[in-house]
mmCIF file of C-alpha atoms and ligand atoms in Angstrom:
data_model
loop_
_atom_site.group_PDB
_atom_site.id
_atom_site.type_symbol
_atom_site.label_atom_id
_atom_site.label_comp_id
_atom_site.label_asym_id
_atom_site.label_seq_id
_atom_site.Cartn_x
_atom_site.Cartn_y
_atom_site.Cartn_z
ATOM 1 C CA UNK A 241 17.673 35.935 -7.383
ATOM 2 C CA UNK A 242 14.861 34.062 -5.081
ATOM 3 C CA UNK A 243 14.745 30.079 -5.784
ATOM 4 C CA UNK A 244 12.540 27.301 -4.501
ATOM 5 C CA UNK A 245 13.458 23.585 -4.507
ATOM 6 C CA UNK A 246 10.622 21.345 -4.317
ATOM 7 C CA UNK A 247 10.241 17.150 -4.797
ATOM 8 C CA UNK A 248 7.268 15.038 -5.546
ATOM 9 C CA UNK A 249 6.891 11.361 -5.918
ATOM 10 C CA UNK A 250 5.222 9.104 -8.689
ATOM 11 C CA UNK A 251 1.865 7.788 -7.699
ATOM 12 C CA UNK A 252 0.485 4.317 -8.748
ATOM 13 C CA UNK A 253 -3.094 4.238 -9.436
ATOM 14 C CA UNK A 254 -4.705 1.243 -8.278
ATOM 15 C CA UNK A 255 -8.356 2.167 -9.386
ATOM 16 C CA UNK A 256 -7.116 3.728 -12.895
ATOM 17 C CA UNK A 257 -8.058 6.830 -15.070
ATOM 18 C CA UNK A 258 -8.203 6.366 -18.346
ATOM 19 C CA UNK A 259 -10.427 8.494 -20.178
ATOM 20 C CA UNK A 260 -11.479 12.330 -20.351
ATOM 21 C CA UNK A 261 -14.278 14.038 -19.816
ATOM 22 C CA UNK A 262 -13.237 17.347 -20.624
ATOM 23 C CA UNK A 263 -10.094 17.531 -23.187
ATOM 24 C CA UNK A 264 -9.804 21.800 -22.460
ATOM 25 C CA UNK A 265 -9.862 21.297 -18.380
ATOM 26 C CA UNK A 266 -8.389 17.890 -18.683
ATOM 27 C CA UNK A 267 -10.772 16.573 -16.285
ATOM 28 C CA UNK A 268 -10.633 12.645 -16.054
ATOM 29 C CA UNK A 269 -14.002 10.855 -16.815
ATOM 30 C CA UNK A 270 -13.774 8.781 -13.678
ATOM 31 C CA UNK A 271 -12.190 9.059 -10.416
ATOM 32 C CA UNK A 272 -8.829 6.815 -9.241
ATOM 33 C CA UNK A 273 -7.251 5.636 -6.371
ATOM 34 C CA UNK A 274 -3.444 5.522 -5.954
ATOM 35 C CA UNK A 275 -0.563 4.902 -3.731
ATOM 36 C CA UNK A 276 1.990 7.492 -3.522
ATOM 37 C CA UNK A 277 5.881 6.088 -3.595
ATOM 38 C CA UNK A 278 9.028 6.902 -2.436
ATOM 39 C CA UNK A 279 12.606 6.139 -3.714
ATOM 40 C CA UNK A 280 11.549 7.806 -7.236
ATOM 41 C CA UNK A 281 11.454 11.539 -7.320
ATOM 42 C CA UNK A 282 11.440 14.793 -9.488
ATOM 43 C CA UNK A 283 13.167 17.476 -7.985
ATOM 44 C CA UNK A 284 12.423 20.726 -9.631
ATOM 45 C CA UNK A 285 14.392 24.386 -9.124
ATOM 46 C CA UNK A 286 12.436 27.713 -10.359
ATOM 47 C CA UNK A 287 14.539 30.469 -10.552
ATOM 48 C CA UNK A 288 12.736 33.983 -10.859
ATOM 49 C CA UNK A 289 14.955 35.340 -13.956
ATOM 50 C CA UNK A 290 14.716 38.934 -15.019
ATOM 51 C CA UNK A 291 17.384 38.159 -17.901
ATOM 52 C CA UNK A 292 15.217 35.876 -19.317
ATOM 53 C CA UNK A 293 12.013 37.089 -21.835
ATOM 54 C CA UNK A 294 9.901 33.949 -21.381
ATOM 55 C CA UNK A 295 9.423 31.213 -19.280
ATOM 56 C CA UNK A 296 12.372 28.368 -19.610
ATOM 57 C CA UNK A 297 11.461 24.537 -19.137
ATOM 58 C CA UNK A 298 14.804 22.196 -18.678
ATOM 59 C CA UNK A 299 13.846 18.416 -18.187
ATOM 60 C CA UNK A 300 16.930 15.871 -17.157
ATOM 61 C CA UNK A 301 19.136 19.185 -18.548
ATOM 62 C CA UNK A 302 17.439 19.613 -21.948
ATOM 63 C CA UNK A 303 16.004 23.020 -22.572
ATOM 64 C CA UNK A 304 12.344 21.924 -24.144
ATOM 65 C CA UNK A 305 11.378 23.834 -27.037
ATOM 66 C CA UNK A 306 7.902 24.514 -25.716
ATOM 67 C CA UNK A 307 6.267 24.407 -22.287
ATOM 68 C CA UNK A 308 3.754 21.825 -23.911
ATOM 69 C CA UNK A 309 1.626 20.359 -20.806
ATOM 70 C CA UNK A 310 2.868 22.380 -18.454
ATOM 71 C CA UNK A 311 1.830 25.581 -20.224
ATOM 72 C CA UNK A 312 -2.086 25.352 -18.864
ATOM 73 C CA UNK A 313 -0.722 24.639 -15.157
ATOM 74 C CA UNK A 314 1.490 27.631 -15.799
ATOM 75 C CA UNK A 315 -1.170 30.388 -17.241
ATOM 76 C CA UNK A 316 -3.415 29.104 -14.608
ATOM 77 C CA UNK A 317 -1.228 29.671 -11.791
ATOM 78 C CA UNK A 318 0.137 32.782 -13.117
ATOM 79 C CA UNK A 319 -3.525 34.283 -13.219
ATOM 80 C CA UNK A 320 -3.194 34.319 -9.446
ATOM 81 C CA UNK A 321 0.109 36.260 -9.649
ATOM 82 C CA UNK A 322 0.632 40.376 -9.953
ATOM 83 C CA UNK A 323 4.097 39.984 -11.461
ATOM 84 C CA UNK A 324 4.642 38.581 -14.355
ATOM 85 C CA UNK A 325 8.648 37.935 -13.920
ATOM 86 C CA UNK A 326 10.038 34.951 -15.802
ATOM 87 C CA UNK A 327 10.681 31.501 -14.085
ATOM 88 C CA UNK A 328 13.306 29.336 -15.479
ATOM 89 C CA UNK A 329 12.729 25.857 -14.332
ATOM 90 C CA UNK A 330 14.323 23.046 -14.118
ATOM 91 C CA UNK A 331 13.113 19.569 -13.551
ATOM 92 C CA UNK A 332 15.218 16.605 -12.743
ATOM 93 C CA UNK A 333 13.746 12.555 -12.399
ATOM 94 C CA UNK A 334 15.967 9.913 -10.870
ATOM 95 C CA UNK A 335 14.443 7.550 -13.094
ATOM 96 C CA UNK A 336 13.362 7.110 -16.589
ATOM 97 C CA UNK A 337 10.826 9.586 -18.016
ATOM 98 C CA UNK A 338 7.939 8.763 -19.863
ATOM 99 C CA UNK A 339 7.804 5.178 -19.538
ATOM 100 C CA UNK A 340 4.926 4.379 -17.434
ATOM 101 C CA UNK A 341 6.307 5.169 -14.179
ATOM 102 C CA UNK A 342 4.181 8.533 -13.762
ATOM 103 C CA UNK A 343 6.851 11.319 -14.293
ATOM 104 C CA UNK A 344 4.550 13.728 -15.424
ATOM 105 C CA UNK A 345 2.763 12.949 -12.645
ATOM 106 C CA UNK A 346 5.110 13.739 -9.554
ATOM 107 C CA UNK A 347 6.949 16.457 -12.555
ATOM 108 C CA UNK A 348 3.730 18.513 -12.645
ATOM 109 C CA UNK A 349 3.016 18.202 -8.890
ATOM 110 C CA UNK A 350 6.817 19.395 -7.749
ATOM 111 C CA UNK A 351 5.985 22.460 -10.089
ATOM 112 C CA UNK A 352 2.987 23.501 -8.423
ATOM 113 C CA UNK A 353 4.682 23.087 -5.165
ATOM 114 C CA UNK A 354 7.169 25.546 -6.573
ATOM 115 C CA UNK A 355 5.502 28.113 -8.757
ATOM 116 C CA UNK A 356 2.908 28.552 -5.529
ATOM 117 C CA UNK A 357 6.150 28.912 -3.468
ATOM 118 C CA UNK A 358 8.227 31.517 -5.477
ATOM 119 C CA UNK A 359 5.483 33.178 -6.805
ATOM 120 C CA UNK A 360 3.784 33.680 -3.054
ATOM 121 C CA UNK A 361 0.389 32.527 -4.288
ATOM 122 C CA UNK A 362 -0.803 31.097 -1.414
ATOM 123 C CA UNK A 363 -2.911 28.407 -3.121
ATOM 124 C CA UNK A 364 -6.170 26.644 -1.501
ATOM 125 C CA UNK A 365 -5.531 22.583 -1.750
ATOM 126 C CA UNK A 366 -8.471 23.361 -3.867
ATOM 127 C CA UNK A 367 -6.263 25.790 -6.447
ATOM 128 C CA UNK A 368 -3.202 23.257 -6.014
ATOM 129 C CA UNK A 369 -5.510 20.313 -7.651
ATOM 130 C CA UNK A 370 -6.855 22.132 -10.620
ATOM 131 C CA UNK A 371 -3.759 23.714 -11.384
ATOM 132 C CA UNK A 372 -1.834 19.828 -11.177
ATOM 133 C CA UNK A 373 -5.171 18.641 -12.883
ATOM 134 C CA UNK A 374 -4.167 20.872 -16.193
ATOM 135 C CA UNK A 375 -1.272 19.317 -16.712
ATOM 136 C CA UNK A 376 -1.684 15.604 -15.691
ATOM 137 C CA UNK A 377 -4.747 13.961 -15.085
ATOM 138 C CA UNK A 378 -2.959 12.468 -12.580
ATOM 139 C CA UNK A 379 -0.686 14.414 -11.340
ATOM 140 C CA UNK A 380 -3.079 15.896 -8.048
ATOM 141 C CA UNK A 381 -2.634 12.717 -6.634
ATOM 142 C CA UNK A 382 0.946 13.229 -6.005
ATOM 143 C CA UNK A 383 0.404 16.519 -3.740
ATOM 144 C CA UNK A 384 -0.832 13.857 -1.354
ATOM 145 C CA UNK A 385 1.112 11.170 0.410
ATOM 146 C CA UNK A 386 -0.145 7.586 1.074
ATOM 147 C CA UNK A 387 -3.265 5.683 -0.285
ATOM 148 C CA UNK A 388 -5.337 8.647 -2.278
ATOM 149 C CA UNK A 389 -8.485 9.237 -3.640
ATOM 150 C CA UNK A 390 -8.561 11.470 -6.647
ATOM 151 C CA UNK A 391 -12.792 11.771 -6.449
ATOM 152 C CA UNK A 392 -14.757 13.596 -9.120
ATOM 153 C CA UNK A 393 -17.816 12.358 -8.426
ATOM 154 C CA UNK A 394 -19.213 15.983 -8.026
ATOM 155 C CA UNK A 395 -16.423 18.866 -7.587
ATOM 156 C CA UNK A 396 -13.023 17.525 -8.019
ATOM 157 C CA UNK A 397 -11.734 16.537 -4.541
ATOM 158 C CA UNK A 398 -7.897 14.604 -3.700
ATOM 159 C CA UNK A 399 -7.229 13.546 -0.449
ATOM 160 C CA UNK A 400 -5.299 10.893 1.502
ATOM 161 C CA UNK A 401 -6.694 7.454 2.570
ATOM 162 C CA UNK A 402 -4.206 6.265 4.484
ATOM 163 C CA UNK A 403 -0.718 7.853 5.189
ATOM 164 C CA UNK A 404 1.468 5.749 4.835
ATOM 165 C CA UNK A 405 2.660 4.558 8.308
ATOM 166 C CA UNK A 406 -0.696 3.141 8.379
ATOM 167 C CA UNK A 407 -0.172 0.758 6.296
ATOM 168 C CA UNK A 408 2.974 0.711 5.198
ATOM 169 C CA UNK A 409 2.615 -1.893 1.863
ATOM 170 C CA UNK A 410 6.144 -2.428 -0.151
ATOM 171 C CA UNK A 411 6.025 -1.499 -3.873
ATOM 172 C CA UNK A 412 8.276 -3.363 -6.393
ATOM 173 C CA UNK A 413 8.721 -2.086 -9.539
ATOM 174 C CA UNK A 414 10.001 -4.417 -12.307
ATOM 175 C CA UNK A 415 11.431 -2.337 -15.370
ATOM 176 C CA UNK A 416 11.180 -4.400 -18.142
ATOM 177 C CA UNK A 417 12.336 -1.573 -20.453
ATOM 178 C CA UNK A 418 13.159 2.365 -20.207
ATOM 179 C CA UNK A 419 12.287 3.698 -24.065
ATOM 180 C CA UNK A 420 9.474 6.603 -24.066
ATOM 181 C CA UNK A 421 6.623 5.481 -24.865
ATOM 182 C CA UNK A 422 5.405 5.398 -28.309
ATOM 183 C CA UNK A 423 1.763 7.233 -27.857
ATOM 184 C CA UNK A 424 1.394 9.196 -24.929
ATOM 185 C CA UNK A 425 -1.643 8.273 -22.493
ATOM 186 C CA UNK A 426 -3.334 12.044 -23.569
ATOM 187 C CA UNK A 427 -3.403 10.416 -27.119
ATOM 188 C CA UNK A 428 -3.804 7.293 -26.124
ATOM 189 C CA UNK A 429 -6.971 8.001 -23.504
ATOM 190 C CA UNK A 430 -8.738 9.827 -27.015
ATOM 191 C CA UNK A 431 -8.291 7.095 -29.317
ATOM 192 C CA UNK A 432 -9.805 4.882 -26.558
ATOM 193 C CA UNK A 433 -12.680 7.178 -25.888
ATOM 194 C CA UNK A 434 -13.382 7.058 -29.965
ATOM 195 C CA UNK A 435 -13.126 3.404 -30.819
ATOM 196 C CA UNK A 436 -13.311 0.699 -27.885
ATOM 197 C CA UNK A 437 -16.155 -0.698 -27.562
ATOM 198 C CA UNK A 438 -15.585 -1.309 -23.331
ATOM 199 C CA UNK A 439 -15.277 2.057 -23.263
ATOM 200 C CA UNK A 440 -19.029 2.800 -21.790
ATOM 201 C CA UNK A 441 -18.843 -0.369 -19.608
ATOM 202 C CA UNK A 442 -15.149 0.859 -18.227
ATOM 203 C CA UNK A 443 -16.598 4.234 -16.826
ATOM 204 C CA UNK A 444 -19.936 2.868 -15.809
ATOM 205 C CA UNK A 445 -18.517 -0.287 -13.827
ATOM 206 C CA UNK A 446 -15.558 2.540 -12.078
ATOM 207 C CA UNK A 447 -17.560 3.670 -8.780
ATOM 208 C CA UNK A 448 -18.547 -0.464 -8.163
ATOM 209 C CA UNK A 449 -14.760 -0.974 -8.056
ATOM 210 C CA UNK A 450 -13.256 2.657 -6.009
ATOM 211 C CA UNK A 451 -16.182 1.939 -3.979
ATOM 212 C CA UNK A 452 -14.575 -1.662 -2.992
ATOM 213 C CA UNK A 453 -10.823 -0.232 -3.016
ATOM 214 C CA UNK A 454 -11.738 2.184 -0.429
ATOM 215 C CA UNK A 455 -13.601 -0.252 1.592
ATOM 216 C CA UNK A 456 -10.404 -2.716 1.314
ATOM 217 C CA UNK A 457 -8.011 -0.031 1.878
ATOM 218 C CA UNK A 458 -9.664 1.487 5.356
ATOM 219 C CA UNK A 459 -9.864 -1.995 6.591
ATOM 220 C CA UNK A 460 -6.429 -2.861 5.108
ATOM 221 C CA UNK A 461 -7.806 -6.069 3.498
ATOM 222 C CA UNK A 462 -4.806 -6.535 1.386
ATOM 223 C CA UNK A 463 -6.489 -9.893 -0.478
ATOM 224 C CA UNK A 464 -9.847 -7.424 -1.225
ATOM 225 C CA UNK A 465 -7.577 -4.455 -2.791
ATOM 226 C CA UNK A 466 -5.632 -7.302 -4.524
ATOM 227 C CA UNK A 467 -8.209 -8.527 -6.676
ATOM 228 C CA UNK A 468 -10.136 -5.199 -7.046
ATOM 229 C CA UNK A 469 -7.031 -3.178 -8.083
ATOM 230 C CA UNK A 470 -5.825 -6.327 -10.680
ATOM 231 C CA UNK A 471 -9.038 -6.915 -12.307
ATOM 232 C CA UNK A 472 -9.229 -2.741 -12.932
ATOM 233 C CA UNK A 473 -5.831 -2.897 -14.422
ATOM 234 C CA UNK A 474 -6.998 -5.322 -16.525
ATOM 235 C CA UNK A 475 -10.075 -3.824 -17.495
ATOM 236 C CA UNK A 476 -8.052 -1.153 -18.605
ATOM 237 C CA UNK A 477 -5.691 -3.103 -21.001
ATOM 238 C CA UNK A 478 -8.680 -4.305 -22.118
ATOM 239 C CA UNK A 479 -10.125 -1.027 -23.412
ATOM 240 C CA UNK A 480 -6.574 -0.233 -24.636
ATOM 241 C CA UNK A 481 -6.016 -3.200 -26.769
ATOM 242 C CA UNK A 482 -9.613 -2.875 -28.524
ATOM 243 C CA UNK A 483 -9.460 0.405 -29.135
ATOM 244 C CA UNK A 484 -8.445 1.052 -32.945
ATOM 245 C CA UNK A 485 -5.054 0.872 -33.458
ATOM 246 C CA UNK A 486 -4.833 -1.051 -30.880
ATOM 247 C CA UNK A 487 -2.970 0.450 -27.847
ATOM 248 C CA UNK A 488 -0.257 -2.117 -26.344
ATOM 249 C CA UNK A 489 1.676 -0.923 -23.694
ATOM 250 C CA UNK A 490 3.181 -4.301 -22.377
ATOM 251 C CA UNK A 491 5.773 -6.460 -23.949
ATOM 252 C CA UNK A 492 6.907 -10.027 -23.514
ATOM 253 C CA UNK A 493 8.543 -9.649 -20.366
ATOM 254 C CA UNK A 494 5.417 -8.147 -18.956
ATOM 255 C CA UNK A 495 3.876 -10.992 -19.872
ATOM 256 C CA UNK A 496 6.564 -13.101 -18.207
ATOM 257 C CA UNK A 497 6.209 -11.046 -15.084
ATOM 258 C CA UNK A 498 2.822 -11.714 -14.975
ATOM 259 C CA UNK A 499 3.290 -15.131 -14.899
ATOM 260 C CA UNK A 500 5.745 -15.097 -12.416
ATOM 261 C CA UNK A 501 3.740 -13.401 -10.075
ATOM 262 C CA UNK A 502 0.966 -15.636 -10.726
ATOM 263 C CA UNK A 503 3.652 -18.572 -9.641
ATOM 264 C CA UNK A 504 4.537 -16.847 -6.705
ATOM 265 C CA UNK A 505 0.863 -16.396 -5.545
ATOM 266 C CA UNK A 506 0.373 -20.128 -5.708
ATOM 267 C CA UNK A 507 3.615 -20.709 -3.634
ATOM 268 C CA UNK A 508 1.271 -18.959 -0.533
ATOM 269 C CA UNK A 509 2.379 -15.855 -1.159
ATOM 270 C CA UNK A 510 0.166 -12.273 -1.219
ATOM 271 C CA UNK A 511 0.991 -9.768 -3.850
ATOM 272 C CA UNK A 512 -0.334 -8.456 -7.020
ATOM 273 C CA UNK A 513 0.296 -6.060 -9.643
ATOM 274 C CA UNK A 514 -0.125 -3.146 -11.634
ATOM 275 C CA UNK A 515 0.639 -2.084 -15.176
ATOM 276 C CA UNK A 516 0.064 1.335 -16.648
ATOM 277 C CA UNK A 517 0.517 3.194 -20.349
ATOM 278 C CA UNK A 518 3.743 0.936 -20.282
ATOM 279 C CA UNK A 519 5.190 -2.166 -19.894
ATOM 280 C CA UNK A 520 6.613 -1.883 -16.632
ATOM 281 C CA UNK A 521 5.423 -3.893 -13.636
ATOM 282 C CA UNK A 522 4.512 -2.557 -10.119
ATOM 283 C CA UNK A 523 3.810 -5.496 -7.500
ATOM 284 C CA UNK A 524 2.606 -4.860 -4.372
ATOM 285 C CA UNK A 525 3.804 -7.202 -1.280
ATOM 286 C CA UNK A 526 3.769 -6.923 2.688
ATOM 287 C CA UNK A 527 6.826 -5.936 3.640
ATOM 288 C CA UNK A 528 8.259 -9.397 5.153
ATOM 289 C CA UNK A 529 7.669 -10.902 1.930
ATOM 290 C CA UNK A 530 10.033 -7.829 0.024
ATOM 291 C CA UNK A 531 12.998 -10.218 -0.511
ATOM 292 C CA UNK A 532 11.005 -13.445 -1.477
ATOM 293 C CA UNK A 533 9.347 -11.593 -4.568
ATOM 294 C CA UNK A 534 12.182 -9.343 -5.439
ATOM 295 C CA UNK A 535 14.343 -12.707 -5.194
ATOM 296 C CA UNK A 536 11.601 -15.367 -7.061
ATOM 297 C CA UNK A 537 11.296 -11.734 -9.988
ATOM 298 C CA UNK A 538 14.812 -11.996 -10.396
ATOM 299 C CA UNK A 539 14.248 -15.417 -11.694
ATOM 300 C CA UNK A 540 12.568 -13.623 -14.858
ATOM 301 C CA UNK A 541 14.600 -13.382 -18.069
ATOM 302 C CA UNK A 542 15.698 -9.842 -19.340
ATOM 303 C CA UNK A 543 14.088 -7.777 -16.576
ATOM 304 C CA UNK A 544 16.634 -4.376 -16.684
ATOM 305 C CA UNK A 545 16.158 -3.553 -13.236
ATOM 306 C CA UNK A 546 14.287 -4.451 -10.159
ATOM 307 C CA UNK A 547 13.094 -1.347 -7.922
ATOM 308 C CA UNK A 548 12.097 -1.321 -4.438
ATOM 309 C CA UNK A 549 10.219 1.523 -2.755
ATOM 310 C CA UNK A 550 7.831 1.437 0.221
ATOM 311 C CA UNK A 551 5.297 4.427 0.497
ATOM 312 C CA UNK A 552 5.990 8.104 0.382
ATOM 313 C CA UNK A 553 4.983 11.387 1.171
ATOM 314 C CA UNK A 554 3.425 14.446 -0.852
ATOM 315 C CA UNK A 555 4.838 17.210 -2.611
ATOM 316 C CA UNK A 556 7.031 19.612 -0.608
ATOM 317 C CA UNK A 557 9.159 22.421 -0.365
ATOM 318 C CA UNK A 558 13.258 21.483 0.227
ATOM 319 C CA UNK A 559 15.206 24.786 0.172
ATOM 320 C CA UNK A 560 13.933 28.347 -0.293
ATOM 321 C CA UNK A 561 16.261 31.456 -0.845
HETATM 322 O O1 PMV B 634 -1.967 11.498 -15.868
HETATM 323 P P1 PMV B 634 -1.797 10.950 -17.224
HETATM 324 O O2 PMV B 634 -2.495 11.788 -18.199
HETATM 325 O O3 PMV B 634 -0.391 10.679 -17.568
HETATM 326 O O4 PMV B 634 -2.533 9.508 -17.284
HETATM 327 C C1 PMV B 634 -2.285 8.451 -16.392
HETATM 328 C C2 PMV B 634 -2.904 7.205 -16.884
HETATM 329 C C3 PMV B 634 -2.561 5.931 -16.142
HETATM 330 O O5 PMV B 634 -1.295 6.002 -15.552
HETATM 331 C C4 PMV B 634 -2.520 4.776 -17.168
HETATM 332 C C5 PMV B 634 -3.614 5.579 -15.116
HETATM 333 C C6 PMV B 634 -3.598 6.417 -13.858
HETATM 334 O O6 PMV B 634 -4.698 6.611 -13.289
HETATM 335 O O7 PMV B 634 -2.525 6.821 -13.417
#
C-alpha cells in the first residue's frame, strides 16, 4: 500500500484577508501578507486504500463525517488524476484546532503536498495554489516558507518575501484560550461582507497598506511593518465587530495582552502583535528580546500557555513508501 507523509506550518497574516470575492472559487477579495512559523505543525498520512469505497478524512484521530472544506481541494486535484483509488487520510496538529492559530491553513497545505505526491500529479506551483486556495483562503500561503505574499491583484500569485534566514523575526504566541471557535471565519468573512459598514473602506484602503508591508519587509524596517501590520489587524476587528451580529473573536485576556504589550513597548522595547478569527495573541519581537517579552507576558493573568516559534519553512514531503 503506497503512503506519503507530508508537514506544513501555520502562517500568520500580517496584511489580513478577510473577505471573498468569489464564495464558489473561494477567492479572497484582497491580497495578504504572512509569515510562515515553525514549532506548530500538521502532519498528514494518505494512504491509497483499495478496501475502502470513498475517501476517509481522520483529524487529531476522529473519522469526520464529511470531507467538508477539503472536498473542493480534493475533486480539484483528483481531476488531474487517471485513477480514481481511495485515499484515507489522516491529519494530525500539535496544537489546538480551530482556534485562530491557522490549522486549516497549514491542514489544507500538508494535503496538497500529499495528494500531489501519492497521486503522481506533478502539480505547477500554479495548480498547488488553487487547489490550497479551495479549501482555505489562506492556506497557499503555507506552501511557502518565510515572509509571503499571497497577491491577487490580477491572476492569483504566492510567493516568498523573505526566507526566513533573512530575517529571522521571533514569533510569540500567547494562548489565551483553546475552545473552537464559535463562527468559523468562512461564515464569519459573509456576514462581514453583508452588514459592516467598513467593509468597502477595508478592501479599498488593502493595496495602500501590502504596498507598505512589502516595502518594510524588503528593507527589514521592523518599526514600519510594526505599525502597518497592527493598524491592519485592527482594521479588521473593526469590520468584525460592526458587522451585524457582531463578530468578537477576542476576550478579556486579549485585551490584557494588548495592554501588556503596549507596556512593554514603552519600556524601549520593539514588538507588536497580531490577532486573528480568535482570541489568541501572536507578538512579534527580535530575537534578543525573546525572553524579555515572553518573561514581562507571563506577568498577564490567566494566559494558558505561552508559545515560542521563530520562522519556518513550506510544505514538504517527510517519508514516501
Ligand atoms: O483561510 P481562512 O478562510 O481560515 O481565513 C483566514 C482569516 C484570517 O486568519 C483572520 C486572516 C488571514 O489572512 O489569515
Amino acid at each position: 500500500m503506497k503512503e506519503v507523509i507530508s508537514v506544513a506550518n501555520p502562517n500568520f497574516a500580517l496584511i489580513k484577508y478577510w473577505g471573498k470575492a468569489d464564495s464558489i472559487n473561494n477567492i479572497p477579495d484582497m491580497s495578504s501578507i504572512s509569515m510562515t512559523i515553525d514549532t506548530l505543525k500538521s502532519l498528514t498520512k494518505i494512504t491509497l486504500n483499495k478496501s475502502i469505497k470513498d475517501d476517509v478524512w481522520l483529524l487529531n484521530g476522529m473519522k469526520q463525517k464529511e470531507l467538508g472544506q477539503l472536498q473542493p481541494t480534493i475533486d480539484y486535484l483528483r481531476s488531474f488524476s487517471n485513477g480514481n483509488q481511495s485515499m484515507l487520510i489522516e491529519s494530525e496538529n500539535n496544537f489546538p484546532t480551530a482556534a485562530g492559530l491557522a490549522s486549516s491553513a497549514s491542514g489544507i497545505a500538508s494535503i496538497v503536498l500529499a495528494i500531489n505526491n501519492i497521486l503522481d500529479l506533478k502539480l505547477s506551483s500554479e495548480e498547488k495554489i488553487k487547489a490550497a486556495i479551495l479549501g482555505s483562503g489562506s492556506a497557499p500561503r503555507s506552501l511557502f516558507p518565510g515572509f509571503v505574499h499571497l497577491d491577487n491583484s490580477k491572476e492569483i500569485n504566492c510567493h516568498t518575501i523573505l526566507e526566513p534566514k533573512e530575517w529571522p523575526l521571533k514569533i510569540i504566541i500567547c494562548l489565551t484560550s483553546i475552545e473552537e471557535k464559535m463562527i468559523s471565519s468562512r461564515k464569519g468573512m459573509k456576514i462581514s461582507k453583508l452588514t459592516s459598514p467598513y467593509y468597502p473602506t477595508w478592501v479599498n484602503e488593502q493595496d495602500e497598506d501590502i504596498k507598505k508591508a512589502l516595502k518594510a519587509i524588503k528593507n527589514k524596517d521592523f518599526l514600519s511593518l510594526a505599525s502597518v501590520s497592527e493598524f491592519n489587524c485592527n482594521k479588521m476587528h473593526r469590520v468584525m465587530e460592526t458587522s451585524n451580529p457582531p463578530l468578537i473573536y477576542t476576550n478579556e485576556v486579549t485585551q490584557n495582552c494588548i495592554k501588556q504589550i503596549d507596556e512593554i513597548k514603552m519600556s524601549g522595547i520593539d514588538i507588536f502583535y497580531t490577532i486573528d478569527a480568535g482570541p489568541q495573541v501572536k507578538i512579534i519581537c527580535k530575537p534578543d528580546d525573546t525572553d524579555t517579552v515572553i518573561s514581562k507576558m507571563k506577568l498577564v493573568p490567566n494566559i494558558h500557555s505561552i508559545i515560542e516559534a521563530g520562522l519556518g519553512e513550506g510544505a514538504r514531503i517527510i517519508n514516501e513508501s
